Backbone as numpy.savetxt, mean C-alpha at the origin, in Angstrom:
# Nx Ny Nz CAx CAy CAz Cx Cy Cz
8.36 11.19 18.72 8.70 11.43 17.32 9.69 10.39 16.84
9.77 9.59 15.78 10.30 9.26 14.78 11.16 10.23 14.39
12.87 9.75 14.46 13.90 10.29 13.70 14.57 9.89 12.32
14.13 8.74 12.58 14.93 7.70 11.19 13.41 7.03 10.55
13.08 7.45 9.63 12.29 7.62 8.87 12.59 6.69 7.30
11.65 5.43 7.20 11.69 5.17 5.75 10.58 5.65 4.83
10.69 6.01 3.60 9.75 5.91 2.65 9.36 5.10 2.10
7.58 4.46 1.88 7.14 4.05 1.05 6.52 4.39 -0.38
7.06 4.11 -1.45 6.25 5.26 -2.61 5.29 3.98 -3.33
4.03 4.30 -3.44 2.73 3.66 -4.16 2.65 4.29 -5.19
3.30 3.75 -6.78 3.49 4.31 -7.65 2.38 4.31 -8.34
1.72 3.06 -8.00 0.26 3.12 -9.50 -1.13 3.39 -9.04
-1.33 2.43 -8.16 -2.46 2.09 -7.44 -3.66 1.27 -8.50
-5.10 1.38 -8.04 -5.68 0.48 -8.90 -6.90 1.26 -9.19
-6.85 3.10 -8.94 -8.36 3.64 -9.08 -8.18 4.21 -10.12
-8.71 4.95 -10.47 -9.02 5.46 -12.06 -7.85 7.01 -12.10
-6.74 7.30 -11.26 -6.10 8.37 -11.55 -5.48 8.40 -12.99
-5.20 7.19 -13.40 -4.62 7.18 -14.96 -5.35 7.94 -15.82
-6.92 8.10 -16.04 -7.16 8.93 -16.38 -7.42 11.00 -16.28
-6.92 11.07 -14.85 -6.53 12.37 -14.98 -5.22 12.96 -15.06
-4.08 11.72 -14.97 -2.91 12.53 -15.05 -2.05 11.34 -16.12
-1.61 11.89 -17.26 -0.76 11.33 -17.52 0.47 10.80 -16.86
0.96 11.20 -15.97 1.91 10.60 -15.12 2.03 9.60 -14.37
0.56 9.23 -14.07 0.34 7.86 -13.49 0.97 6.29 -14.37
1.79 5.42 -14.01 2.16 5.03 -14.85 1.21 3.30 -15.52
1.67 3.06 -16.40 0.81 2.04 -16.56 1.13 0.37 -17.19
2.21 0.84 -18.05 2.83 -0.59 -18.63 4.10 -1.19 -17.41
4.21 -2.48 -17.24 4.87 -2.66 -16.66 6.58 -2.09 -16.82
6.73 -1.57 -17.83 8.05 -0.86 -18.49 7.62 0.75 -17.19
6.95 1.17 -17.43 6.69 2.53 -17.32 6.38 2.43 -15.41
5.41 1.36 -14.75 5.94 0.97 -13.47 6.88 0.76 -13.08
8.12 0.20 -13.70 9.09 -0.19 -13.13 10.10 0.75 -13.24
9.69 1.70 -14.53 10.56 3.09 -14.13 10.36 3.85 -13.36
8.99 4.11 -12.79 8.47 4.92 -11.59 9.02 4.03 -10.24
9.03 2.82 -9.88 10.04 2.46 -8.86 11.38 2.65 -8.83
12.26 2.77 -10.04 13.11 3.16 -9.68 13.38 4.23 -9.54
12.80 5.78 -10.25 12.74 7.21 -10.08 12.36 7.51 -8.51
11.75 6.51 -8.31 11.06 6.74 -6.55 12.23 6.66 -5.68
12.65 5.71 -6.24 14.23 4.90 -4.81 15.48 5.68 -5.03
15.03 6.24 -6.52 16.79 7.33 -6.33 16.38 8.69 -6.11
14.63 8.81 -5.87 14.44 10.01 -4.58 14.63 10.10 -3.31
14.77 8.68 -2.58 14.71 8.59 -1.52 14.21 7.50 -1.20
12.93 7.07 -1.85 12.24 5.88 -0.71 12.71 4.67 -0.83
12.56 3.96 0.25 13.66 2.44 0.52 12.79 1.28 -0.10
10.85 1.68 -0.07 10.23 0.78 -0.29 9.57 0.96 -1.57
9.19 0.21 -2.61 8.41 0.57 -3.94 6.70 -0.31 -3.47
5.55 0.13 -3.12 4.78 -1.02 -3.82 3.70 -0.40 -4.84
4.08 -2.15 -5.46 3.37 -2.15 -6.36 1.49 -2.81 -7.05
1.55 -1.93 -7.70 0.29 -2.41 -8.57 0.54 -2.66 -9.97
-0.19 -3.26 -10.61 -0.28 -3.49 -11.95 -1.47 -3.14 -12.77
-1.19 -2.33 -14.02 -2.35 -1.91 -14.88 -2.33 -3.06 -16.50
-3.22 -3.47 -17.22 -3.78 -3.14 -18.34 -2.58 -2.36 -19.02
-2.06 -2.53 -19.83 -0.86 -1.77 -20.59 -1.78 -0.81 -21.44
-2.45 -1.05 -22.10 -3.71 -0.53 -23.17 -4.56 0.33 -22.27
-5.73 -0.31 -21.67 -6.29 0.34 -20.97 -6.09 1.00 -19.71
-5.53 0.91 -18.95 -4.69 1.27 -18.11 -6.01 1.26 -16.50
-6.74 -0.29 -16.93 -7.47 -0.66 -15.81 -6.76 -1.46 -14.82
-6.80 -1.63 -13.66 -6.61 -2.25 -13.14 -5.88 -4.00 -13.09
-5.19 -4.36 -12.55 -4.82 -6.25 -13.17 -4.24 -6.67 -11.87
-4.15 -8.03 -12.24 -3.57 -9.18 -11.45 -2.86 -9.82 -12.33
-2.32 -10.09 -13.21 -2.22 -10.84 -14.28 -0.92 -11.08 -13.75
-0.17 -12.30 -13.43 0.92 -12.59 -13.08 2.07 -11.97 -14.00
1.64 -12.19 -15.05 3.05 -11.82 -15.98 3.60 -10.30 -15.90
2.34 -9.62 -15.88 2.76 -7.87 -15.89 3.49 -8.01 -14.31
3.07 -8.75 -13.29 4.29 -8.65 -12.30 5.73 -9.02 -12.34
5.59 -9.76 -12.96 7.47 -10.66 -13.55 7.67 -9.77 -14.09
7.43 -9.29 -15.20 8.23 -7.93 -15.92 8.07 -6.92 -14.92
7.65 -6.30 -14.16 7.68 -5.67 -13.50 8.72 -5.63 -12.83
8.81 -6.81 -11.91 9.56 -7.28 -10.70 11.33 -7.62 -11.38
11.35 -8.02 -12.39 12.41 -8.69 -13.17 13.11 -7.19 -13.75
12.18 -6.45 -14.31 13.11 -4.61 -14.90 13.76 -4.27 -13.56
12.69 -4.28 -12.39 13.03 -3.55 -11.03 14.66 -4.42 -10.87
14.62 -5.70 -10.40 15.83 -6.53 -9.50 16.82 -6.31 -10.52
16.45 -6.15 -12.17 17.79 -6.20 -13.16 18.85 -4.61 -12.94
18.03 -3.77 -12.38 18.68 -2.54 -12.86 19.78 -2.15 -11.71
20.06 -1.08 -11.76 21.43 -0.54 -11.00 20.75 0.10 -9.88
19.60 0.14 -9.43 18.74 0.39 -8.08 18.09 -0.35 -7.07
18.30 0.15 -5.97 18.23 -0.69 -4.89 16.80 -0.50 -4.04
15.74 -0.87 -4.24 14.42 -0.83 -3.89 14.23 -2.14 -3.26
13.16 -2.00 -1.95 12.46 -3.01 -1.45 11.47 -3.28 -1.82
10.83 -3.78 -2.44 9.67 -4.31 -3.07 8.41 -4.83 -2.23
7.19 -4.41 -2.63 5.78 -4.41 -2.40 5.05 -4.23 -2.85
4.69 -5.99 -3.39 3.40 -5.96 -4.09 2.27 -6.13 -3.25
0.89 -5.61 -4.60 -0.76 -5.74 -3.27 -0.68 -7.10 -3.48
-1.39 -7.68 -2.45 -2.34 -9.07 -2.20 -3.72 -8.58 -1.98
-4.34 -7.29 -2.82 -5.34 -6.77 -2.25 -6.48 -6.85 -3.43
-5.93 -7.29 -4.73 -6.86 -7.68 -5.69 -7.65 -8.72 -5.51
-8.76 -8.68 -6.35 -9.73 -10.31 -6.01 -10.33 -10.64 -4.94
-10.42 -8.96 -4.45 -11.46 -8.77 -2.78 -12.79 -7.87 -3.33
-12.95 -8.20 -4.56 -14.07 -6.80 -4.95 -15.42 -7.18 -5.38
-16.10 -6.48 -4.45 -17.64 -6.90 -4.95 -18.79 -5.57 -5.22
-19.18 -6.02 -6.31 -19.68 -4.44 -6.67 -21.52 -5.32 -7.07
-22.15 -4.26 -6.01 -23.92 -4.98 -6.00 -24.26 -4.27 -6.87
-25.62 -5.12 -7.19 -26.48 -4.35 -8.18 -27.52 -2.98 -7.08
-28.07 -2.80 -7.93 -29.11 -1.41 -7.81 -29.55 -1.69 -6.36
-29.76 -0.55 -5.29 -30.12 -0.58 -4.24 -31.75 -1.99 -4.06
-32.62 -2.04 -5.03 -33.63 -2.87 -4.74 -33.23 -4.28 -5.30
-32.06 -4.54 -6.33 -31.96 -6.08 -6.66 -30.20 -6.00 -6.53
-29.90 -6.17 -5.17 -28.25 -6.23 -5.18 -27.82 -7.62 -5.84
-28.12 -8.58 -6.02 -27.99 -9.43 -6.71 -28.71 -9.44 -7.94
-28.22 -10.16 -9.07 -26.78 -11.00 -8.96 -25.69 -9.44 -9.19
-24.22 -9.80 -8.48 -23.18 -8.81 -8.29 -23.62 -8.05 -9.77
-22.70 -6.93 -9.60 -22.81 -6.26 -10.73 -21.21 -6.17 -11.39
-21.24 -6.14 -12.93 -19.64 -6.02 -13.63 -18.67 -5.14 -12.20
-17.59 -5.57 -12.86 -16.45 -5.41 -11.87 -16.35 -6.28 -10.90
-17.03 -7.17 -10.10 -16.63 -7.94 -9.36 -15.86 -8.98 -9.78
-14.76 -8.72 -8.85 -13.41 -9.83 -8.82 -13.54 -10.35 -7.57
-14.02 -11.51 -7.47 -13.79 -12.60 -6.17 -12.99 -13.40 -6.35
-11.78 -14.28 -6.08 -11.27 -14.90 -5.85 -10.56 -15.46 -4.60
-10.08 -16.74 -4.74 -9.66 -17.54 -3.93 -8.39 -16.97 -3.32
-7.89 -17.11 -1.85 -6.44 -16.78 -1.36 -5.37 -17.06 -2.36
-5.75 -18.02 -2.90 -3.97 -18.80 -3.61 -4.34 -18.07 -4.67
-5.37 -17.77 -5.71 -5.20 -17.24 -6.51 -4.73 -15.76 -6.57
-5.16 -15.04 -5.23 -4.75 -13.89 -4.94 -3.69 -13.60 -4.76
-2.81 -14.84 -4.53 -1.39 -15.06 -3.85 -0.45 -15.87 -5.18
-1.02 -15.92 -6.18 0.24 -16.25 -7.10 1.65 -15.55 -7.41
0.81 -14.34 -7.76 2.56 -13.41 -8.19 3.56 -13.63 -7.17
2.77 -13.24 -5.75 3.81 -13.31 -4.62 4.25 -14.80 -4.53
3.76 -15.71 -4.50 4.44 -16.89 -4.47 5.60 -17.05 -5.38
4.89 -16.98 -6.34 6.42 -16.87 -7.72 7.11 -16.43 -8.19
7.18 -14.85 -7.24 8.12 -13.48 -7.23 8.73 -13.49 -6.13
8.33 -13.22 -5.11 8.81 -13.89 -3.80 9.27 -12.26 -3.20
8.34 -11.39 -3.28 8.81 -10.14 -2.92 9.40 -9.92 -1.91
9.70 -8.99 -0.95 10.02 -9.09 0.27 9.02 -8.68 1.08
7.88 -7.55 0.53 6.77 -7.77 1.34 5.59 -7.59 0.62
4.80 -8.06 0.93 3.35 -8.00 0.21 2.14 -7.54 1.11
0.86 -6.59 0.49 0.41 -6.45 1.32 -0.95 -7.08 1.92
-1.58 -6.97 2.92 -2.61 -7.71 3.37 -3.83 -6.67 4.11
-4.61 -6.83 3.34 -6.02 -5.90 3.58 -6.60 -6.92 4.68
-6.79 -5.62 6.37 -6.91 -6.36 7.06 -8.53 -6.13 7.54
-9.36 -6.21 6.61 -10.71 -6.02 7.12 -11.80 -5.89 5.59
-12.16 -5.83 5.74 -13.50 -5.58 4.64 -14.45 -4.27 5.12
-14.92 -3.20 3.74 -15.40 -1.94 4.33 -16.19 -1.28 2.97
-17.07 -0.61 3.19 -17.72 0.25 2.15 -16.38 1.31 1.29
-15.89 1.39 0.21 -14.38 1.85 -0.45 -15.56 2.83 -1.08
-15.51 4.10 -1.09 -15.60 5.10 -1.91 -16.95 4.78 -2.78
-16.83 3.74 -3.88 -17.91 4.31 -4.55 -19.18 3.70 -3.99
-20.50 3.99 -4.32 -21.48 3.77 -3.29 -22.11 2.36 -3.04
-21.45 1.18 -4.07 -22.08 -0.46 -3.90 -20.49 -0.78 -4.59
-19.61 -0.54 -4.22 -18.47 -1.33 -4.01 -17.90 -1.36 -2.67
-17.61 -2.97 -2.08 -17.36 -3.51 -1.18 -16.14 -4.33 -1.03
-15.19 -3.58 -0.86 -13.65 -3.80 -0.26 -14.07 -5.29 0.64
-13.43 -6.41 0.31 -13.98 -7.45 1.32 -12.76 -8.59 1.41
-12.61 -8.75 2.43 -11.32 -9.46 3.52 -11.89 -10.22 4.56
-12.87 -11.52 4.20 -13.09 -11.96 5.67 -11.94 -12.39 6.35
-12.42 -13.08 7.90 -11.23 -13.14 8.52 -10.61 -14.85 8.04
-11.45 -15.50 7.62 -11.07 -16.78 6.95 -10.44 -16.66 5.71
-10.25 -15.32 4.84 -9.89 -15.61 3.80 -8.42 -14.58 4.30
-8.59 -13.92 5.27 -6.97 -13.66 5.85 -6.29 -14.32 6.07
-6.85 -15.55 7.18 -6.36 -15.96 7.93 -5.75 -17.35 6.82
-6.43 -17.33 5.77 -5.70 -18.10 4.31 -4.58 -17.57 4.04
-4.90 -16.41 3.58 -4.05 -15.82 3.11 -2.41 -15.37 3.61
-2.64 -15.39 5.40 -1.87 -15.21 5.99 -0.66 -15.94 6.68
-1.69 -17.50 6.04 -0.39 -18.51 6.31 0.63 -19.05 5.34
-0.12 -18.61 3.90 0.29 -18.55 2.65 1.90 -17.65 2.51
1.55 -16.44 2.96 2.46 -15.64 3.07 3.41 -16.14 4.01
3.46 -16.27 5.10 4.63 -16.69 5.75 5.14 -17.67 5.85
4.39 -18.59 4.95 5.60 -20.06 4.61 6.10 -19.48 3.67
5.33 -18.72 2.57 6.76 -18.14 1.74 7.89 -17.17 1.51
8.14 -17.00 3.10 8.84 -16.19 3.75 8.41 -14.76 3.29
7.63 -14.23 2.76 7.03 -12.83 2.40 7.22 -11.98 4.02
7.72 -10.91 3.86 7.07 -9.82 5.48 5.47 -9.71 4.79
4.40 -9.44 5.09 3.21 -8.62 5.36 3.52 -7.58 5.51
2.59 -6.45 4.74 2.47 -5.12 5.27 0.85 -5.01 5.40
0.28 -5.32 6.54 -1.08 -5.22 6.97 -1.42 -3.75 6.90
-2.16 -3.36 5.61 -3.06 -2.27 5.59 -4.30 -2.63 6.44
-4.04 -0.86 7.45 -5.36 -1.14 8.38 -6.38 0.17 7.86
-7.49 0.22 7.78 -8.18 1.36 6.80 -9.17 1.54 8.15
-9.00 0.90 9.11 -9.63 1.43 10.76 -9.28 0.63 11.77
-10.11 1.15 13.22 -9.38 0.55 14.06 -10.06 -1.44 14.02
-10.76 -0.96 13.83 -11.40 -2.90 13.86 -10.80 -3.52 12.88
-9.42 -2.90 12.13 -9.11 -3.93 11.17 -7.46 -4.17 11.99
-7.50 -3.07 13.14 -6.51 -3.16 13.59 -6.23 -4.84 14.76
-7.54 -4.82 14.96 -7.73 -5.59 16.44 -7.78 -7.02 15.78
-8.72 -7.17 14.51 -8.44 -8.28 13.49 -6.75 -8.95 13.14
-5.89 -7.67 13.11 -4.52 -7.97 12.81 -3.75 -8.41 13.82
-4.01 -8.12 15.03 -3.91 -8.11 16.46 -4.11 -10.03 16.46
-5.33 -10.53 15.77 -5.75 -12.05 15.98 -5.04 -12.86 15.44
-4.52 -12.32 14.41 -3.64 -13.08 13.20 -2.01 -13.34 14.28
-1.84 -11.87 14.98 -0.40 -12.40 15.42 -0.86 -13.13 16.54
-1.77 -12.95 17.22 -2.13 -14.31 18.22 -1.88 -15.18 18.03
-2.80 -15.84 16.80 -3.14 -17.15 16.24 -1.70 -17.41 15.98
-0.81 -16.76 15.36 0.96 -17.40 15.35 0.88 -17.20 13.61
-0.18 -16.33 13.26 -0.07 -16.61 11.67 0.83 -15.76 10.52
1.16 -14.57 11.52 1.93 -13.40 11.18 3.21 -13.40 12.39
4.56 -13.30 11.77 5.17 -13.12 12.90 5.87 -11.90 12.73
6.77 -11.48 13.92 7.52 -10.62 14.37 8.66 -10.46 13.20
8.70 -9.09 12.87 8.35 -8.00 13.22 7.47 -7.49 12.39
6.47 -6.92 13.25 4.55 -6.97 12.54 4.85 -5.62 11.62
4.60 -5.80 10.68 4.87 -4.30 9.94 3.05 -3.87 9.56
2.84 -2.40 9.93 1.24 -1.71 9.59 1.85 -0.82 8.54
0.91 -0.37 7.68 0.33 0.64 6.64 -0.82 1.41 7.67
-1.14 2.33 8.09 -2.23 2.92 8.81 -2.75 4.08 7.38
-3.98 3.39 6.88 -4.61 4.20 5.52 -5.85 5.11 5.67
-5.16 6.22 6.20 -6.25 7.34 6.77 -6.90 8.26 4.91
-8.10 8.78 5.08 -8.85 9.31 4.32 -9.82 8.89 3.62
-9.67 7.59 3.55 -10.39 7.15 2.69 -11.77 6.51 3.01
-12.69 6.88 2.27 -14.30 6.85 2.37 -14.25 5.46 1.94
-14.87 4.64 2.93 -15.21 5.03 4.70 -14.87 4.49 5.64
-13.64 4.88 5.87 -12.49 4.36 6.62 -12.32 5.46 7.86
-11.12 5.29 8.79 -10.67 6.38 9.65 -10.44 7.84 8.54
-11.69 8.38 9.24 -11.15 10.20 8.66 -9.55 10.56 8.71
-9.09 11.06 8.17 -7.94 12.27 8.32 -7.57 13.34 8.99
-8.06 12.83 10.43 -7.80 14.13 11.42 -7.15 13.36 12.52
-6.58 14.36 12.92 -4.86 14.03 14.39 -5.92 13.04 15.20
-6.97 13.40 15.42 -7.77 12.58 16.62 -8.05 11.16 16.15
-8.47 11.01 15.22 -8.55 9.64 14.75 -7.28 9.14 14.52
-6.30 9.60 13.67 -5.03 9.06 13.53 -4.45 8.57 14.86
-4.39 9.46 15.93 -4.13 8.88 17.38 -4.84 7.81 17.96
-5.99 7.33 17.58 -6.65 6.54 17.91 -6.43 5.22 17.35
-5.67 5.54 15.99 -5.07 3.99 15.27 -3.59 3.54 16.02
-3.28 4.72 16.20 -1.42 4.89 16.76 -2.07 3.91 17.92
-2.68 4.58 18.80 -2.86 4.10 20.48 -3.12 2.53 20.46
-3.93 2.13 19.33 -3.67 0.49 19.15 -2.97 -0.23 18.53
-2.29 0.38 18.26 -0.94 -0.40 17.85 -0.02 -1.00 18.89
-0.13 -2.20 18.87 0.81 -2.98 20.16 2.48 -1.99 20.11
2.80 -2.42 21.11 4.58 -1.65 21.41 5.62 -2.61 20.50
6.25 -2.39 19.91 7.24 -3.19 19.17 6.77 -3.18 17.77
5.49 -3.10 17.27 5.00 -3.18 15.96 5.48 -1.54 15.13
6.12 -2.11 14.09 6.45 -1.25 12.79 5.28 -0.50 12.26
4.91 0.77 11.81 4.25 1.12 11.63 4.39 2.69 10.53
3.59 2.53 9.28 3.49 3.58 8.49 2.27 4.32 8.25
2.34 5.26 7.44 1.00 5.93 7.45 0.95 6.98 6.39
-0.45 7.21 5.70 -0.39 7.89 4.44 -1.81 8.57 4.80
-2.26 9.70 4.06 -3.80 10.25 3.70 -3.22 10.64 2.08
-4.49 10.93 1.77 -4.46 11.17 0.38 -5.24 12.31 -0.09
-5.00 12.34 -1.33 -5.01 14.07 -1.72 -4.45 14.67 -1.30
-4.98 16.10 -0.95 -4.47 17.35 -0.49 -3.50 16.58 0.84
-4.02 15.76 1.63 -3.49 15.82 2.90 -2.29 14.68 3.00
-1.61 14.08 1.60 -0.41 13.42 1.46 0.25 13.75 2.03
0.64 15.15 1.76 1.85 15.86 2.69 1.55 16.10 3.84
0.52 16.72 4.57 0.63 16.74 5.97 0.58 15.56 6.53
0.47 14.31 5.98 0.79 13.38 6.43 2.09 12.76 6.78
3.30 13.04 6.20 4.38 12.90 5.96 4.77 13.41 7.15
4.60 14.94 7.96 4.97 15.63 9.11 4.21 14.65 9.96
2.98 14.10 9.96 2.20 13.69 11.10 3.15 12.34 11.62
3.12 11.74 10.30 3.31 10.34 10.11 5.11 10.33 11.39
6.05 11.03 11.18 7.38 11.64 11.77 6.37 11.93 13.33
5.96 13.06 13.57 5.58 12.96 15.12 4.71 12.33 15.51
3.98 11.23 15.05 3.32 9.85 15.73 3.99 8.65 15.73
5.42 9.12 15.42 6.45 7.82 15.78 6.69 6.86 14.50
5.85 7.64 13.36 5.67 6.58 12.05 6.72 6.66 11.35
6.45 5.51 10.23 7.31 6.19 8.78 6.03 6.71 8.10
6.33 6.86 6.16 6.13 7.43 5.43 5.53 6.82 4.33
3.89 7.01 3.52 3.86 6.90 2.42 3.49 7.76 1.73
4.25 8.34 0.22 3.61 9.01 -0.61 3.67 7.93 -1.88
3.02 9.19 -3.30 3.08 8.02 -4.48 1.93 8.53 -5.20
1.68 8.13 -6.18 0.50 8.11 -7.24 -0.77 7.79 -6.98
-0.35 6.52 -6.32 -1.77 5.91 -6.10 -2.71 6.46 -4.94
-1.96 7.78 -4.02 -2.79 8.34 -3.15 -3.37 9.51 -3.82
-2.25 10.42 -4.68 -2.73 11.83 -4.53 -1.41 11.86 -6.40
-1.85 12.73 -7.46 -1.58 12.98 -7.99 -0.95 14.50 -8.27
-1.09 15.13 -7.73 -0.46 16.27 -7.47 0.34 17.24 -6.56
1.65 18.18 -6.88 2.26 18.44 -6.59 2.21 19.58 -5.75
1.49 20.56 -6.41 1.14 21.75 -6.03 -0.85 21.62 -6.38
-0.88 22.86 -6.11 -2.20 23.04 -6.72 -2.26 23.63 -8.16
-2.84 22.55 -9.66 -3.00 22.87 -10.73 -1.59 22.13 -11.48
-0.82 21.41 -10.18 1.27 21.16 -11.09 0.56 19.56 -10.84
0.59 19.25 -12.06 0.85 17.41 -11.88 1.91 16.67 -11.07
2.16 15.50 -10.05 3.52 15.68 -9.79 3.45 13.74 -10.35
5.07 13.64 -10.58 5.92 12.58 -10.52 5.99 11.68 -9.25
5.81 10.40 -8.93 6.47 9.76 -7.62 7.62 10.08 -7.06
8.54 10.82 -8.41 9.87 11.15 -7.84 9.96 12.57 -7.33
8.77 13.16 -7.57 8.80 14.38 -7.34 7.70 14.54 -5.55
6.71 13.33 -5.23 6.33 13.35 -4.39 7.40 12.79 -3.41
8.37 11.89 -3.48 9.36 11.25 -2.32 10.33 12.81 -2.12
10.83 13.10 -3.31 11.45 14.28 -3.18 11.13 15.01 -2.25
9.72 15.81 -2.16 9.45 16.69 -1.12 9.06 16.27 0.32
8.60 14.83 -0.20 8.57 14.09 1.38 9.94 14.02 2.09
10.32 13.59 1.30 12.31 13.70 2.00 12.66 15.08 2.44
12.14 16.15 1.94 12.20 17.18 2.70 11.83 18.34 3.71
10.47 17.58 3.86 9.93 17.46 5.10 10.38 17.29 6.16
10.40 15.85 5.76 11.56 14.82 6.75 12.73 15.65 7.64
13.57 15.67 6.44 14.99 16.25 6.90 14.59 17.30 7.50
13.66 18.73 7.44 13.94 19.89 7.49 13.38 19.44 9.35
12.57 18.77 9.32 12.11 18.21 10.75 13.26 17.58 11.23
14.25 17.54 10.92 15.92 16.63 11.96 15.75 15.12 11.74
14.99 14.74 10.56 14.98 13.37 10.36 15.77 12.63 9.72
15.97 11.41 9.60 17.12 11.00 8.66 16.56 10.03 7.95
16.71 9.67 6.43 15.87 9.08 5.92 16.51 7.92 5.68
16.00 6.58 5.93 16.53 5.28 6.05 16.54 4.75 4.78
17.57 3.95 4.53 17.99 3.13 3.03 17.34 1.75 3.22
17.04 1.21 2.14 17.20 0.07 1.66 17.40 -0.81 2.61
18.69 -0.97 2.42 19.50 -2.18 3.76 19.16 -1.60 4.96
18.55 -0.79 5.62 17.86 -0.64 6.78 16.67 -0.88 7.12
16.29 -0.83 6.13 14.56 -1.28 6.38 14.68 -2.52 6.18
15.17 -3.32 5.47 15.76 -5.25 5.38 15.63 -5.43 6.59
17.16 -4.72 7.49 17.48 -5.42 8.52 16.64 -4.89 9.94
16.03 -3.86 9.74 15.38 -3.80 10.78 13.85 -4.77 10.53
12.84 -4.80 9.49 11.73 -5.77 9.15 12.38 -7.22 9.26
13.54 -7.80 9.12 14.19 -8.92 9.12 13.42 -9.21 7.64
């Protein structure tokens, strides 16, 4: 078990919850107040996404990150910052008999283009989708080859960024495993372990143990499910030696039928935590232990 415990809170994310909960936030004003409501609940880490101010679709758009990033560092709160590097991996086919040519929504782009904000924000960690996989809807294709990691991954650590390698199974684990071989990621390896999601590692203790068990010894490691099972994740995440993610972008609700807040999901994660003998780590601890 994990005693000293940080939180990660995923305030926006990039799927369509904006339209069932007003609380999801969406202008970079209204993100950057949900990172800080998050960090004076508890969590040490914010990451982020960016929406469409209007529509409240999905973006990359460098600028909504500067305002973002610039409200966050100006204010009287002390958050570690994490933006995705996970946009501009999306490919959405046409109709099962003519998958070509792609169908609307596909965003392909280049590493560097994927890697601007972080270059010119200079977060402290950003994250890195470590595999490519069938995501939920039925011809969209989550896609990360290992050449456009292994771009991506040297990008990041000349610009002194940490990585937070989201692993969404174990073969994206063993992929991440190549990167610190190759010398392209260094020490200290920080994981996201992203259980629930279709069609990724299920959400059950047996599979979750099966991501834990490959995880090299010395590697940092967090872990989230979503929906209903946010919170029992939070207890799991503590006795598999992990830390913690809750947030918006997994699970929108509090109770069953109660909308909840990011500040209201770290809140009860923090008390989880504690009521389990945990102690929940700041800011300047998660710095100096990730270096």
């Amino acid at each position: 078990m994990n005693r000293d415990v940080f939180i990660t809170c995923a305030v926006t994310g990039s799927g369509q919850s904006h339209l069932k909960s007003d609380k999801v936030p969406r202008s970079p004003k209204q993100i950057a107040e949900a990172c800080i409501e998050a960090a004076k609940a508890g969590a040490a880490i914010a990451h982020v996404h960016v929406r469409d101010p209007e529509t409240g679709t999905p973006s990359r758009d460098p600028a909504l990150y500067r305002e973002v990033v610039e409200r966050v560092r100006s204010s009287d709160t002390d958050v570690v910052l994490n933006l995705t590097a996970g946009m501009g991996g999306d490919i959405i086919l046409g109709d099962v008999e003519s998958p070509l040519p792609l169908g609307p929504g596909t965003d392909m782009v280049g590493a560097t283009e994927r890697l601007v904000h972080v270059e010119e924000l200079l977060p402290e960690i950003c994250t890195l989708d470590c595999g490519t996989m069938n995501f939920a809807e039925a011809d969209y294709v989550m896609t990360n080859t290992p050449g456009m990691l292994r771009a991506m991954a040297r990008r990041i650590q000349a610009a002194g960024v940490r990585p937070e390698i989201e692993a969404f199974d174990t073969g994206h684990l063993w992929l991440a495993k190549t990167l610190v071989d190759e010398g392209l990621i260094d020490d200290p390896v920080m994981i996201q372990l992203c259980m629930g999601i279709p069609y990724g590692a299920p959400a059950d203790p047996n599979s979750l143990m099966a991501m834990v068990n490959n995880i090299p010894a010395g590697w940092t490691y967090s872990m989230f499910s979503i929906g209903r099972m946010q919170m029992p994740y939070v207890a799991q995440a503590a006795l598999a030696g992990g830390h913690v993610r809750v947030g918006l972008e997994d699970n929108i609700w509090l109770d069953r039928g109660v909308l909840a807040s990011n500040g209201d999901l770290v809140d009860r994660a923090g008390t989880i935590l504690t009521n389990m003998g945990c102690r929940i780590m700041t800011p300047a601890e998660v710095r100096e232990s990730l270096n």
